[in-house]
Every structure is written in structure tokens, then in C-alpha cells.
Short mmCIF file of C-alpha atoms in Angstrom, two decimals:
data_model
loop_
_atom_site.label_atom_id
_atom_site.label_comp_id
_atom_site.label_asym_id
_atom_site.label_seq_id
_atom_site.Cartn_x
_atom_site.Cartn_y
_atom_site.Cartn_z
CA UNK A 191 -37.77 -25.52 -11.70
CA UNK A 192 -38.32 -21.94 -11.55
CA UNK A 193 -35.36 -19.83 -10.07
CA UNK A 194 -37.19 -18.64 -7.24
CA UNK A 195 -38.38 -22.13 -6.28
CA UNK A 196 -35.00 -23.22 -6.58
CA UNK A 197 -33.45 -21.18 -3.45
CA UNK A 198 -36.32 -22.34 -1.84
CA UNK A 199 -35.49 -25.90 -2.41
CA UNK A 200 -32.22 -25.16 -1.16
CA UNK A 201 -33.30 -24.21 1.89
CA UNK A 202 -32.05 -20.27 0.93
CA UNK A 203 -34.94 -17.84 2.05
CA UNK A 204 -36.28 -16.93 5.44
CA UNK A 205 -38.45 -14.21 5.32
CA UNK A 206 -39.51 -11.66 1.96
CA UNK A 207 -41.90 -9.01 1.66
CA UNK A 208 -44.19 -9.18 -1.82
CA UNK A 209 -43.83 -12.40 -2.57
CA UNK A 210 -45.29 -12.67 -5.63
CA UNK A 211 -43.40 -9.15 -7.19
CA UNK A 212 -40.26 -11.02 -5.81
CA UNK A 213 -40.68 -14.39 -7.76
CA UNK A 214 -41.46 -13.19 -10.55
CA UNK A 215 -38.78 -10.47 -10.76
CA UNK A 216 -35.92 -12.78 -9.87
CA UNK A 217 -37.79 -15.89 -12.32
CA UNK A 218 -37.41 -13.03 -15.49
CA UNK A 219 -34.05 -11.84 -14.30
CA UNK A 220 -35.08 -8.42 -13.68
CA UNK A 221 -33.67 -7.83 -10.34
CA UNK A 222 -31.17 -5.09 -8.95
CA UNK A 223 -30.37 -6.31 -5.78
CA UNK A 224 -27.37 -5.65 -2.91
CA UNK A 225 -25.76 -6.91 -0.30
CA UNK A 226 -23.56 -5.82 1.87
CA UNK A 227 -20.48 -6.52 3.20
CA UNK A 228 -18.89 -4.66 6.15
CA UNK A 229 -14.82 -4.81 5.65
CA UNK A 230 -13.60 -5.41 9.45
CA UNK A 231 -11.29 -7.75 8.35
CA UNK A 232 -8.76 -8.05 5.25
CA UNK A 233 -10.34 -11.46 3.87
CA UNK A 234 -13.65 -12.60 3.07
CA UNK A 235 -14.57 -15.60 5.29
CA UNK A 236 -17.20 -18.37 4.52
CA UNK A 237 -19.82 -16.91 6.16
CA UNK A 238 -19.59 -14.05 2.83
CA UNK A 239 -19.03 -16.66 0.99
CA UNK A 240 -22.76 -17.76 1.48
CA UNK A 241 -23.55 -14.33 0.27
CA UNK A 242 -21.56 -14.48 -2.77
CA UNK A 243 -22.78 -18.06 -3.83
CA UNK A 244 -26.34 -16.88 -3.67
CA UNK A 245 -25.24 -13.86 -5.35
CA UNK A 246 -23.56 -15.74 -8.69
CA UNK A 247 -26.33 -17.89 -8.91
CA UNK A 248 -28.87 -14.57 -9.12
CA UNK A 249 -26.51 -13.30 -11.49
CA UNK A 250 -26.29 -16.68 -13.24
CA UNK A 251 -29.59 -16.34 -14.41
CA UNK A 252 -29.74 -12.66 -15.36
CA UNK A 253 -30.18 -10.89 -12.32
CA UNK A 254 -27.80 -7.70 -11.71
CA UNK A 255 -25.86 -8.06 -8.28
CA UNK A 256 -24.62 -4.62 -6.71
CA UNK A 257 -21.82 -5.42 -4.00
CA UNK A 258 -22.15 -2.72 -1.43
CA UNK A 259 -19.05 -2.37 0.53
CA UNK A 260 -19.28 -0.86 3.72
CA UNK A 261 -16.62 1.86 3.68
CA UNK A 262 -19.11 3.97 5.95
CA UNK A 263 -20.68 1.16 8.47
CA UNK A 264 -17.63 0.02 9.10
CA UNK A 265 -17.05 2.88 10.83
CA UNK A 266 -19.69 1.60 13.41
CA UNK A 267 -20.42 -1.15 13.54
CA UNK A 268 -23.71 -3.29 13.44
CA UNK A 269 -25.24 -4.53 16.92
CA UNK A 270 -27.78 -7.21 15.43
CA UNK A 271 -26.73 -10.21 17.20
CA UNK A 272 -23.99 -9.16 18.85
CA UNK A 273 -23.51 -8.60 22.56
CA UNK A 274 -20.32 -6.04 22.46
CA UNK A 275 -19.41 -3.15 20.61
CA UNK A 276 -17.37 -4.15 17.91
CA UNK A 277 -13.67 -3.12 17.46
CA UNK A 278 -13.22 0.48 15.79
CA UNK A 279 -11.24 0.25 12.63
CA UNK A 280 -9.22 3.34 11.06
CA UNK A 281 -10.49 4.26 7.95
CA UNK A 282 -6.54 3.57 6.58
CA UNK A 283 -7.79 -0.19 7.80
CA UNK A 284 -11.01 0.03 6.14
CA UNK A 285 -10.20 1.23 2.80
CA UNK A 286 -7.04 -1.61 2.93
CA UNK A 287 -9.74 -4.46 3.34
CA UNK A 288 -12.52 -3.18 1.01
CA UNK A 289 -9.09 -3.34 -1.34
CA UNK A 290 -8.95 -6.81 -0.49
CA UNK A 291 -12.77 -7.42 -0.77
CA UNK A 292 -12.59 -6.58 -4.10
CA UNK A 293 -9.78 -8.93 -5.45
CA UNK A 294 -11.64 -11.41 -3.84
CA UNK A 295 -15.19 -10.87 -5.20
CA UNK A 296 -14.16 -11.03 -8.65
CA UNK A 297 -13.50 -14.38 -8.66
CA UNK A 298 -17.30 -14.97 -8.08
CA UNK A 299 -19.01 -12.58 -9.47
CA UNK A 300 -18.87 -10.92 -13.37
CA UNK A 301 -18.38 -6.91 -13.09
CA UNK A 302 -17.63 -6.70 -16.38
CA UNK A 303 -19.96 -4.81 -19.16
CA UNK A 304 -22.68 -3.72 -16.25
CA UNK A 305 -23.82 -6.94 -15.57
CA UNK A 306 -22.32 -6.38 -11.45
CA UNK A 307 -21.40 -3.29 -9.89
CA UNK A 308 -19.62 -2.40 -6.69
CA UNK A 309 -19.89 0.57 -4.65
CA UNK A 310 -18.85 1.76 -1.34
CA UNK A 311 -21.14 3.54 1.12
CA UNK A 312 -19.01 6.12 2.36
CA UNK A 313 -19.67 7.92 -0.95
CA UNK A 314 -22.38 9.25 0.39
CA UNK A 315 -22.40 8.64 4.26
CA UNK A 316 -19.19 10.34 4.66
CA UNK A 317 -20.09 13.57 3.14
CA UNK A 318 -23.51 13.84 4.61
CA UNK A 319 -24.51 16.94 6.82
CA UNK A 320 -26.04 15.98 10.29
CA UNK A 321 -29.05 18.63 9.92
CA UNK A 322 -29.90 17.62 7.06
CA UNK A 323 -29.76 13.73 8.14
CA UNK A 324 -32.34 14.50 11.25
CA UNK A 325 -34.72 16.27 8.73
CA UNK A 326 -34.50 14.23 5.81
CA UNK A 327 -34.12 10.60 7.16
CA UNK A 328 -34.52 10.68 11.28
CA UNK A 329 -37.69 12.14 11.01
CA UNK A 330 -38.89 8.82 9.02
CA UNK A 331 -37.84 6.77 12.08
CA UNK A 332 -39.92 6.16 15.17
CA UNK A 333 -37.34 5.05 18.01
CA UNK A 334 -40.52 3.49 20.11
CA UNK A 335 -40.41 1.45 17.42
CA UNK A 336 -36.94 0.90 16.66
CA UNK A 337 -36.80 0.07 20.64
CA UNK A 338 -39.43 -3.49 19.85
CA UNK A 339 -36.85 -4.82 17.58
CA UNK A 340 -34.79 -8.16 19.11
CA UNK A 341 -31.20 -6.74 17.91
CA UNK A 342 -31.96 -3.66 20.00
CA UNK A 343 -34.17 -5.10 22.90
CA UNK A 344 -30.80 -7.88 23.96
CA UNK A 345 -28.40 -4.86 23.69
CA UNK A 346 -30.07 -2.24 25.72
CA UNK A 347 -29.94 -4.42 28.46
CA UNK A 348 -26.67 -4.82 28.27
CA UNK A 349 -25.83 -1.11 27.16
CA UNK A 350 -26.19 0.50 23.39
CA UNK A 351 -24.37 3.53 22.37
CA UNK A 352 -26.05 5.94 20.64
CA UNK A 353 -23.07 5.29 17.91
CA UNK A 354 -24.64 1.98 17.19
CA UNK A 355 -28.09 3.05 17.51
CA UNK A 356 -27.60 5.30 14.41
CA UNK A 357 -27.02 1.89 12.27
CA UNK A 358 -30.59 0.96 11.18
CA UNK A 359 -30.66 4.55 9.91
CA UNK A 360 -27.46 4.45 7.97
CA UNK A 361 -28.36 0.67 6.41
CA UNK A 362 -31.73 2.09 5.54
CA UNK A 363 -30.24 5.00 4.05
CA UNK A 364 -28.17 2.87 1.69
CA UNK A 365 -30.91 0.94 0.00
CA UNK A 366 -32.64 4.29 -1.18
CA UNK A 367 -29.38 5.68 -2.37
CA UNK A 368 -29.26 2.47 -4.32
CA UNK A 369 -32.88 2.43 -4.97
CA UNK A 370 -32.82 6.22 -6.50
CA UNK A 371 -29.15 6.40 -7.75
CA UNK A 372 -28.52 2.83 -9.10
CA UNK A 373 -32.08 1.11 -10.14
CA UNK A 374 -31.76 -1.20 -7.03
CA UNK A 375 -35.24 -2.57 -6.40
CA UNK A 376 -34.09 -5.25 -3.46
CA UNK A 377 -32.01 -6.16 -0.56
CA UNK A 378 -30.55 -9.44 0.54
CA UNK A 379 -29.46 -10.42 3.98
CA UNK A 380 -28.97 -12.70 6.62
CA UNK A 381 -32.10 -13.45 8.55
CA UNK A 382 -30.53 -11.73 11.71
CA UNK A 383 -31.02 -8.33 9.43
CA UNK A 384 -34.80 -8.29 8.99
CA UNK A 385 -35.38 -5.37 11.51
CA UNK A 386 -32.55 -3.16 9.48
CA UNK A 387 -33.80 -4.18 6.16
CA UNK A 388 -37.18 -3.56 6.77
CA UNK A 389 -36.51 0.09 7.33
CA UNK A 390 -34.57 0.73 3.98
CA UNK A 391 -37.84 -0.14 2.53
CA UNK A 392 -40.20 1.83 4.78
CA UNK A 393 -37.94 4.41 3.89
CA UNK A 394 -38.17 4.60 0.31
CA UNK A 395 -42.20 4.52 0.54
CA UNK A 396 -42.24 7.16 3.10
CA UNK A 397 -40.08 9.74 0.66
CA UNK A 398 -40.93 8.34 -2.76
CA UNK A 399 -44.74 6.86 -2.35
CA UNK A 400 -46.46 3.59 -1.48
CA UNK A 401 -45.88 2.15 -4.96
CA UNK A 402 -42.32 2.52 -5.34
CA UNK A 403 -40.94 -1.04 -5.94
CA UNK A 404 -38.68 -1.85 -3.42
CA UNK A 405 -38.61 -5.65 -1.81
CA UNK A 406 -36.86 -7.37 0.83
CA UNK A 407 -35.80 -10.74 1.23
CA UNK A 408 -33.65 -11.79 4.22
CA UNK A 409 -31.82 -15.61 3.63
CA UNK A 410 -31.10 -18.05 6.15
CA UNK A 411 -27.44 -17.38 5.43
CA UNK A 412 -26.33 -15.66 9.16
CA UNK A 413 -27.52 -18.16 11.10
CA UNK A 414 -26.13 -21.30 9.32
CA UNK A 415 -22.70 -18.91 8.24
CA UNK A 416 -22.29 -18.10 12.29
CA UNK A 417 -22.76 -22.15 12.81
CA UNK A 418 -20.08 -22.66 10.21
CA UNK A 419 -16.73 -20.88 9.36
CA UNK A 420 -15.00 -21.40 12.82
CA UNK A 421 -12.25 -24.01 13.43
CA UNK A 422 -9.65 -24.95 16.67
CA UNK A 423 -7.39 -22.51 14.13
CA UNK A 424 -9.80 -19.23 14.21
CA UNK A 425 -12.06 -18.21 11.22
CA UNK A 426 -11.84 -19.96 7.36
CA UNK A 427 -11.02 -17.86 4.91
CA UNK A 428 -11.05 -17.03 1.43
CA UNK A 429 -7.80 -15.74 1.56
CA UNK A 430 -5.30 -18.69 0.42
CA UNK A 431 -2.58 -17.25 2.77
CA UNK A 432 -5.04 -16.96 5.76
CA UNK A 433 -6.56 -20.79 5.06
CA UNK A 434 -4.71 -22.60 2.69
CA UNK A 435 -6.84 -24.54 -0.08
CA UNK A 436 -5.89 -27.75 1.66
CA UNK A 437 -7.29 -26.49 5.18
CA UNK A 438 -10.32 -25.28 3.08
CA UNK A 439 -10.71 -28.64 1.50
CA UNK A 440 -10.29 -30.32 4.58
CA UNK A 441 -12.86 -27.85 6.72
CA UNK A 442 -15.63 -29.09 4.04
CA UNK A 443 -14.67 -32.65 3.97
CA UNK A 444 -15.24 -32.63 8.19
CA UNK A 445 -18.44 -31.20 8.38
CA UNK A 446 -21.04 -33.03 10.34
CA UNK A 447 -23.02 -35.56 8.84
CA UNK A 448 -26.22 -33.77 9.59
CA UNK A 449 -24.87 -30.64 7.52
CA UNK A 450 -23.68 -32.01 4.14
CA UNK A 451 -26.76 -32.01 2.48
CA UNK A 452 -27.52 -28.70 3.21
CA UNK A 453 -24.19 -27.24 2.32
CA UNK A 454 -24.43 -28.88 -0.66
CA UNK A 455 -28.17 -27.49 -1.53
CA UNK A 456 -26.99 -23.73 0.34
CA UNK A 457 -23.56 -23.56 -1.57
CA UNK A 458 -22.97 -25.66 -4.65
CA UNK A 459 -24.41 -25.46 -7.98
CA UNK A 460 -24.84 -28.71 -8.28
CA UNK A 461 -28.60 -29.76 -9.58
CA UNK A 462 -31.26 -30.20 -6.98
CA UNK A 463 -32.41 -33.09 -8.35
CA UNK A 464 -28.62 -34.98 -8.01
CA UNK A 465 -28.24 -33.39 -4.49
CA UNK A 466 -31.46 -34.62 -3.53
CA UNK A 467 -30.77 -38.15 -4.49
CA UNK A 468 -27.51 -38.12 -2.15
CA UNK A 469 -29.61 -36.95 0.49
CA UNK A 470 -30.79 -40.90 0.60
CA UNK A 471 -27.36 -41.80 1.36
CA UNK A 472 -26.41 -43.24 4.59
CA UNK A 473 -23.41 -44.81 6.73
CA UNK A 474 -20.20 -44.68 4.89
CA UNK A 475 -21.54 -42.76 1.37
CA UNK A 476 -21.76 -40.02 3.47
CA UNK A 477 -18.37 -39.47 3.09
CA UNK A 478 -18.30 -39.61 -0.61
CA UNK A 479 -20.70 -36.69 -0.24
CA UNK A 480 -18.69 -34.88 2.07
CA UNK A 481 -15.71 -35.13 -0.48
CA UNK A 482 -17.84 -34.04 -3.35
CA UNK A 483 -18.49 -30.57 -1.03
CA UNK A 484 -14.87 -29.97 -0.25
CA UNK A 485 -14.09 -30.46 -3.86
CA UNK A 486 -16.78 -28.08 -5.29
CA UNK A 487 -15.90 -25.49 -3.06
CA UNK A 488 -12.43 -25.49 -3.27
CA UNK A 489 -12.71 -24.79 -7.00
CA UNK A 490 -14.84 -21.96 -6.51
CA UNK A 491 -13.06 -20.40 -4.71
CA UNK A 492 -9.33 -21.61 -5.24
CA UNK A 493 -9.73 -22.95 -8.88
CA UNK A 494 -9.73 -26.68 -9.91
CA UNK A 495 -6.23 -27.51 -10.15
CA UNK A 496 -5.94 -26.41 -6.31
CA UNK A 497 -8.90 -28.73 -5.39
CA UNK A 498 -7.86 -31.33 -7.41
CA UNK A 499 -4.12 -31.21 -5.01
CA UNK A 500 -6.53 -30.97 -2.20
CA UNK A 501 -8.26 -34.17 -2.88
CA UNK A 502 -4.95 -35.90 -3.41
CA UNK A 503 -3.69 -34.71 -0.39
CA UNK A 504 -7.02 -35.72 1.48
CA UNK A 505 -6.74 -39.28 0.01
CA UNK A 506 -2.81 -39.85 0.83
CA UNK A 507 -4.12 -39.71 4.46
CA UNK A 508 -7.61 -41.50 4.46
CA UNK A 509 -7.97 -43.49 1.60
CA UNK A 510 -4.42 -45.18 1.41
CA UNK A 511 -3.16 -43.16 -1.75
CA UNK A 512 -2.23 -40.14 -3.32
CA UNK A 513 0.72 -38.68 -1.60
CA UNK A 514 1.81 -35.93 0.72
CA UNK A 515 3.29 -32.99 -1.68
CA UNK A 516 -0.05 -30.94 -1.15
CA UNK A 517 -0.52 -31.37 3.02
CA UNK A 518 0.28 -28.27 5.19
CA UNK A 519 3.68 -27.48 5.80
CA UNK A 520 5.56 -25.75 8.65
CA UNK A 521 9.23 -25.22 9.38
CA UNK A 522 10.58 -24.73 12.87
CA UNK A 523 13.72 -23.73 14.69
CA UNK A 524 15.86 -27.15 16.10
CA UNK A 525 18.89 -28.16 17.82
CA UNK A 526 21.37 -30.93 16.19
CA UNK A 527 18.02 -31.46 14.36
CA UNK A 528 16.10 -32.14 17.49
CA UNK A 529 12.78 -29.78 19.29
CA UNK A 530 10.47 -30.58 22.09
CA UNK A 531 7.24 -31.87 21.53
CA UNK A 532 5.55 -28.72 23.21
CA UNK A 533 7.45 -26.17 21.75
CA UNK A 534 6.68 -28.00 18.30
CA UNK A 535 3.07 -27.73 18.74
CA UNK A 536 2.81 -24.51 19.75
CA UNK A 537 5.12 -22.90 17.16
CA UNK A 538 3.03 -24.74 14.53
CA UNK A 539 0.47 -23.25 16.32
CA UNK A 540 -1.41 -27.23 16.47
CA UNK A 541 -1.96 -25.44 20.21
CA UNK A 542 -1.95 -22.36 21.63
CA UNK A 543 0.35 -22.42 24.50
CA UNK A 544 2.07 -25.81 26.33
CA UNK A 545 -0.53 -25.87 28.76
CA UNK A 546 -2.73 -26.99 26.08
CA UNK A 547 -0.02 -28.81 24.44
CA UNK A 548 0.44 -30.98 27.19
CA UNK A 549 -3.88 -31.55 27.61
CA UNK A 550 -3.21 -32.49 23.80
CA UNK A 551 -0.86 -35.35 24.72
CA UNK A 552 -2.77 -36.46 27.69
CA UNK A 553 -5.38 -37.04 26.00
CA UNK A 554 -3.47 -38.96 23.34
CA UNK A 555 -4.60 -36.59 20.75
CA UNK A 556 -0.80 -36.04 19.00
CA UNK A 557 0.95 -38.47 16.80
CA UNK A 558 4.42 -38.02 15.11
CA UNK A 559 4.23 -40.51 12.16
CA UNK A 560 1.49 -42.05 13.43
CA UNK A 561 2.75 -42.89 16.79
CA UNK A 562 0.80 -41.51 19.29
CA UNK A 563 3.01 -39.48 21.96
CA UNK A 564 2.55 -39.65 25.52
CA UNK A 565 5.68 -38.22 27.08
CA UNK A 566 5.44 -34.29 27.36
CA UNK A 567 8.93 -34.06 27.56
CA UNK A 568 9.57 -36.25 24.48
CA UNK A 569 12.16 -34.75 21.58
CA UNK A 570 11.40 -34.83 17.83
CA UNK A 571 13.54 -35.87 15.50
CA UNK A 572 13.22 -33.90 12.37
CA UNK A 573 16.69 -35.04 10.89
CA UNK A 574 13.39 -36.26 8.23
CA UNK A 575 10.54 -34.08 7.99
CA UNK A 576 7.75 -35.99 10.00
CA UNK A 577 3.94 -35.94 10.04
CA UNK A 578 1.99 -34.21 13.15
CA UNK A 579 -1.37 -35.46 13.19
CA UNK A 580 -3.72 -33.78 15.83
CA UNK A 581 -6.96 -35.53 16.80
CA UNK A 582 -8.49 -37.38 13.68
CA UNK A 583 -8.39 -34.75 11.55
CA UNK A 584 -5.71 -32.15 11.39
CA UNK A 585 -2.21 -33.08 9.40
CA UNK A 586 0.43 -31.19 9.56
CA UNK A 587 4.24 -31.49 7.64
CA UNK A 588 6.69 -30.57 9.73
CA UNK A 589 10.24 -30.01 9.11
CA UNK A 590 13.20 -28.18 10.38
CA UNK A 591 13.59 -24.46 9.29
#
């Protein structure tokens, strides 16, 4: 199977522009292509992680990624999809995460000898004159048309600063500094990014001619990533201090049953062909699928001997073996060895406050070494370290600090 057919099999692309010029380009492995990544936080989370997946596997077979960070962007802020304004960063905060970005993408992708490059926007968004802006790039830009697009339409009714507004143009403006500077001939995003795309490549044939090369292909990676990635906890994470490889492990391993298969297809590099014959699975082999995910993630992205601790840990607590030394681990503040149920769980941070400890325990939703606790006002002993579980599927070590 043909590369190109491939990320269609695995259920990868949502909308493209020159189809044919596209295939082929990617099928030969003579494709330039971005994406980007705005740094408001200082870890990538699994919704990037789609992104980078997609972005080895292009790579993989001879393709030349170009991870565009967005030290300019970020100053803004994109309003596709969202309904607020979102959070102004310092640029002492952006440059720290794009610092973290890249210690994180080189685990996935190859930058050495050319074959990936990164580069940040504000190279050339920071230094560019307004005047020259309007003449040279607003005036390729019709805002009644700019006004049809969704991402716009749901925000205006809700408000749209003319900060945010400016975003399509910036985005735009980065694929034809790529296109013209760096040989970048397409753009990948999430499916939520068509409008913004779309004008990066209108751009380039409005200043450089009808046949300049440049494609678009937007992936159905932002609307599975924003159905994915969230957990009672906050976010997952890349970052091992953030989500630890266990939690990672164990965030795979729960997934629904109706997602596995597609994880697997989106985010592994597993053959289709082997995926496809656990998609006839059914009932409890299911779960032997779920465990494959969680492993072959974990080692992407934490490294096998981490997954392989993962797994062990996993299997101490579901299978009847293995043993504990790889479960999470917290250490808390006691008296004569002794703490209150509520103040355990929310210094653990298993809940956010005692109000919710205490809906926890009514619902019979926290054991202590696997005896369910029902008193509020009972006292743990951890004279022992103990096991916390939380629901089904949350473990936690806890001892005294």
C-alpha cells in the first residue's frame, strides 16, 4: 500500500486540495511540509502528539517535516474553535516552552543532516513593519470573506477582537515564508484549520502565480485530539513529570472500546493489515488490544524499558501479577502515622477539595487496600504504605512523607 493510501486507511485525512499532486508527492517522498505548534504551555500534550506521529511516519518514508513553532502566534492566539480569548503569555513564557517543545520533538522526529528542520515564526513576524503588512499581505485578504468562515461566524457573535482577527493573516503569512524561504510546498493541520490554511495558499498564488505548488491537507487530528487527551487529573502529557509513563500507560489502556481501533490505525505504526485483523475482535480481546496501545505509545514517547514497567505495573493490579514498584507514588504529611481520609485525597490530589472527597466516598468510589471506605471521617493508617484506588481505574501508592 501506497503511503498516501495508507493515512487514508488510517482514518488520517479530512480534507486536501490537489489531490492527485498531493499523492503522488508524499508516495515519492518529495514533500516539504509544516505544522505548527503554538507553545502556550511548557509540554507537548497528546493532542501534538497526533501531529508528531503523522509527522515521523511522513518523514519515515522520505518526506522532509519542518516544525514551525509559534514564537509569534502565540502572542495571539488562534480563535478557530474556541469560544474565549485565550490567555496572553509573556514572550519570557513563550520562548521557555518553545525550549521545552524542542527537547520534546526530538524524540520523534530526526533533525539531524537536513532531513527535519525547526523554525520559529517570530523570525519574521516580530520584525515586520505594519505598512508594509497592509500593502503587501492585507490587501490579498477580503474580510467579507474572511467574515463566511465557521471559526469567525461562532466568535463574532460572541465578540472577536481585532487582535485575533489578524490570525488567518499571520498563519497565512507563515506558509509563504516557508514556501519562498525554506522549499515548503504543504501544510498540515487539524481539520478545525481549513479556513486558515486555505489562505496561506491563496496567498502564495496571489503574489507568486497560479502555478506555484503549494497544497493543503487538513487531518482529522483536532477533532479526535480535543475528544482525547483530558482526564479527572487535567491534560496528558508528554512531559514525564507532568504525566508519569505509568498514568500515560494507563490513559491508553482505558480508552473506550469504540476508540481502540482507531488509535491504533491514527497513532501506532503498527501494519494496517495486523490492526485491521484486531478490529474483528470482540468482548474480552478487546482488552488485549487496548494493552497493545498503551504499550506502543508509551515507548514512543517514554522509551521501552518505561513501557515495559508500565505494563508490569498495569498487570500487578488487573491481571493478578507483576508487582507494585512501578504504580504512582505520593507521600503525605501524618500524625503518629495516622491522616484523614479527606485530607488524603485531596493532598494526593485523587480530588480536588473534601467536598468532592466526601461525593467520592458516598458513592463508594475510594478503597484503601481494597476496602472500600464509607466513613468520611475515617483515619488512615500509613504506619505501611497502602494502596488508594479511585473508581476502577486510578491507583495510587501512598505513604507517609
Amino acid at each position: 500500500m501506497k503511503l498516501y493510501d495508507e493515512l487514508i486507511a488510517r482514518g488520517l485525512i479530512a480534507q486536501v486540495t490537489d489531490e492527485d499532486e498531493i499523492s503522488k508527492m508524499i508516495n515519492e517522498g518529495k514533500a516539504t511540509f509544516y505544522i505548527g505548534f503554538d507553545p502556550t504551555a511548557d509540554s507537548l500534550h497528546v493532542g501534538h502528539f497526533m501531529a508528531l506521529c503523522l509527522m515521523k511516519r511522513l518523514q519515515m518514508a522520505g518526506n522532509k517535516p519542518i516544525a514551525l513553532l509559534g514564537g509569534g502566534t502565540g502572542m495571539i492566539g488562534d480563535p478557530s474553535g474556541k469560544s474565549d480569548m485565550r490567555k496572553m503569555l509573556t514572550k519570557e513564557d513563550i520562548d521557555h516552552n518553545i525550549a521545552c517543545f524542542k527537547k520534546q520533538m526530538s524524540r520523534f522526529i530526526d533533525f539531524s543532516d537536513d532531513k527535519a528542520i525547526m523554525v520559529n515564526n517570530a523570525e519574521w513576524l516580530a520584525s515586520l513593519n505594519w505598512i508594509d503588512l497592509l500593502r503587501e499581505v492585507g490587501a490579498c485578504f477580503s474580510v467579507n470573506k474572511m467574515l463566511t468562515f465557521e471559526c469567525y461566524k461562532q466568535r463574532m457573535e460572541r465578540g472577536l477582537t481585532f487582535l485575533e482577527f489578524n490570525y488567518m493573516i499571520m498563519q497565512s503569512y507563515d506558509f509563504y515564508k516557508l514556501y519562498t524561504d525554506y522549499g515548503c510546498n504543504m501544510q498540515f493541520g487539524g481539520d478545525d484549520q481549513w479556513a486558515n490554511m486555505l489562505g496561506g495558499t491563496e496567498l502564495i498564488r496571489k503574489k507568486l502565480g497560479k502555478d506555484a505548488h503549494a497544497m493543503t491537507i487538513t487531518l482529522l487530528l483536532n477533532s479526535e485530539g480535543k475528544k482525547m487527551g483530558k482526564t479527572e487529573k487535567g491534560a496528558v502529557w508528554l512531559d514525564p513529570d507532568k504525566t508519569s509513563p505509568y498514568d500515560f500507560f494507563q490513559y491508553w489502556r482505558n480508552v473506550a472500546d469504540a476508540d481502540v481501533i482507531k488509535c491504533l490505525k491514527m497513532l501506532t505504526f503498527l501494519p494496517i493489515e495486523q490492526i485491521n485483523e484486531m478490529e474483528k475482535w470482540e468482548g474480552a480481546e478487546l482488552n488485549k488490544a487496548k494493552e497493545t496501545l498503551a504499550y506502543e505509545l508509551t515507548a514512543l514517547v517514554h522509551g521501552e524499558d518505561k513501557a515495559k514497567k508500565a505494563l508490569d505495573g498495569a498487570k500487578s493490579l488487573f491481571g493478578g501479577s507483576g508487582n507494585t514498584d512501578n504504580m504512582p507514588t505520593a507521600a503525605v504529611e501524618t500524625v503518629d502515622n495516622k491522616i484523614g481520609i479527606l485530607d488524603l485525597l485531596v493532598n494526593t490530589k485523587l480530588a480536588p477539595s473534601k467536598r468532592e472527597a466526601r461525593n467520592l466516598i458516598s458513592g463508594k468510589g475510594i478503597a484503601v487496600d481494597d476496602v472500600i471506605i464509607e466513613d468520611p471521617t475515617a483515619q488512615v493508617d500509613l504506619t505501611n504504605e497502602v494502596i488508594v484506588r479511585k473508581g476502577k481505574k486510578v491507583f495510587l501508592k501512598v505513604s507517609k512523607a
